[in-house]
Amino acid sequence: MNVSDFEDLAQSSRLKAVNFVESGCGPMVIEVESDQGTDLIRDRHGEIITCQNVSQAYAVCQKAGVHEANLVQVIPHDETCSGVIMDYHRDSIPLKF
């Protein structure tokens, strides 16, 4: 999903959740859940947008008119040892900005 698609979803109120997913192994990514499914935000070249901190992720969301997200911190050890996909909603911190 590119940034303009994200902005369109936000304006049409079709977003279910926005997650800032942070792993100990890499930079933070922004995951968007909508009625169309789940996707990561990408730039116009199709590359996944990465953020070095929460402030950068805030800026992307605020530009789209989104002021709520969940911070999801994934522990790399859990990623490799888990046989199931993590439940982001159980292990997330709600943010308002």
Tab-separated table of C-alpha atoms in Angstrom:
chain	number	residue	atom	x	y	z
A	1	MET	CA	0.000	0.000	0.000
A	2	ASN	CA	1.454	3.353	-0.960
A	3	VAL	CA	1.147	6.569	1.038
A	4	SER	CA	-1.677	7.975	-1.099
A	5	ASP	CA	-3.718	4.765	-0.613
A	6	PHE	CA	-3.136	5.112	3.133
A	7	GLU	CA	-4.345	8.721	3.039
A	8	ASP	CA	-7.459	7.679	1.083
A	9	LEU	CA	-8.267	4.938	3.631
A	10	ALA	CA	-7.850	7.380	6.507
A	11	GLN	CA	-10.111	9.980	4.907
A	12	SER	CA	-12.804	7.401	4.149
A	13	SER	CA	-12.692	6.039	7.738
A	14	ARG	CA	-11.987	2.481	6.540
A	15	LEU	CA	-8.939	1.930	8.764
A	16	LYS	CA	-9.250	-0.745	11.432
A	17	ALA	CA	-5.805	-0.209	12.995
A	18	VAL	CA	-2.359	1.223	12.374
A	19	ASN	CA	0.590	-0.584	13.953
A	20	PHE	CA	4.146	0.650	14.373
A	21	VAL	CA	5.988	-2.676	14.315
A	22	GLU	CA	9.448	-2.524	15.827
A	23	SER	CA	11.820	-5.474	15.842
A	24	GLY	CA	15.148	-5.666	17.593
A	25	CYS	CA	16.627	-6.772	14.262
A	26	GLY	CA	15.603	-3.854	12.076
A	27	PRO	CA	13.889	-0.519	11.678
A	28	MET	CA	10.249	0.198	12.485
A	29	VAL	CA	7.604	-0.339	9.772
A	30	ILE	CA	4.024	0.899	9.610
A	31	GLU	CA	1.404	-1.814	9.212
A	32	VAL	CA	-2.115	-0.829	8.156
A	33	GLU	CA	-5.196	-2.957	8.830
A	34	SER	CA	-8.309	-2.125	6.834
A	35	ASP	CA	-11.359	-3.780	5.346
A	36	GLN	CA	-9.056	-4.676	2.414
A	37	GLY	CA	-6.638	-6.649	4.611
A	38	THR	CA	-3.260	-5.923	6.166
A	39	ASP	CA	-0.351	-4.277	4.385
A	40	LEU	CA	2.818	-2.272	4.993
A	41	ILE	CA	3.139	1.320	3.807
A	42	ARG	CA	5.422	1.685	0.779
A	43	ASP	CA	6.927	4.640	-1.056
A	44	ARG	CA	6.198	5.442	-4.706
A	45	HIS	CA	8.966	3.048	-5.797
A	46	GLY	CA	7.355	0.118	-3.964
A	47	GLU	CA	9.945	0.041	-1.161
A	48	ILE	CA	8.646	-0.447	2.381
A	49	ILE	CA	8.863	2.793	4.361
A	50	THR	CA	11.032	2.339	7.428
A	51	CYS	CA	11.331	4.636	10.433
A	52	GLN	CA	14.230	4.983	12.838
A	53	ASN	CA	11.962	6.201	15.655
A	54	VAL	CA	8.345	6.782	16.625
A	55	SER	CA	8.516	10.479	15.662
A	56	GLN	CA	9.131	9.560	12.016
A	57	ALA	CA	6.176	7.138	12.073
A	58	TYR	CA	4.012	9.850	13.671
A	59	ALA	CA	4.882	12.220	10.824
A	60	VAL	CA	3.760	9.719	8.153
A	61	CYS	CA	0.475	9.121	9.972
A	62	GLN	CA	-0.225	12.766	10.795
A	63	LYS	CA	0.207	13.685	7.136
A	64	ALA	CA	-2.572	11.199	6.353
A	65	GLY	CA	-4.779	12.521	9.156
A	66	VAL	CA	-4.268	9.516	11.444
A	67	HIS	CA	-3.691	10.263	15.133
A	68	GLU	CA	-3.815	6.798	16.716
A	69	ALA	CA	-1.614	3.733	16.371
A	70	ASN	CA	-0.382	0.716	18.294
A	71	LEU	CA	3.275	0.259	19.144
A	72	VAL	CA	4.214	-3.384	18.667
A	73	GLN	CA	7.631	-4.462	19.858
A	74	VAL	CA	8.609	-7.856	18.522
A	75	ILE	CA	11.392	-9.656	20.358
A	76	PRO	CA	13.557	-11.442	17.766
A	77	HIS	CA	13.910	-14.571	19.917
A	78	ASP	CA	10.118	-14.925	19.926
A	79	GLU	CA	10.008	-14.590	16.135
A	80	THR	CA	12.302	-17.537	15.540
A	81	CYS	CA	10.897	-19.818	18.217
A	82	SER	CA	7.202	-19.194	17.778
A	83	GLY	CA	5.154	-21.591	15.688
A	84	VAL	CA	2.262	-19.141	15.360
A	85	ILE	CA	1.913	-15.537	14.273
A	86	MET	CA	2.102	-13.134	17.208
A	87	ASP	CA	-1.122	-11.500	18.351
A	88	TYR	CA	-0.256	-7.828	17.852
A	89	HIS	CA	-3.357	-6.596	19.627
A	90	ARG	CA	-2.538	-8.494	22.796
A	91	ASP	CA	1.080	-7.321	22.922
A	92	SER	CA	0.725	-3.716	21.752
A	93	ILE	CA	0.803	-0.290	23.383
A	94	PRO	CA	-1.901	2.117	22.188
A	95	LEU	CA	-0.608	5.570	21.176
A	96	LYS	CA	-2.453	8.849	20.505
A	97	PHE	CA	-0.636	11.751	18.912
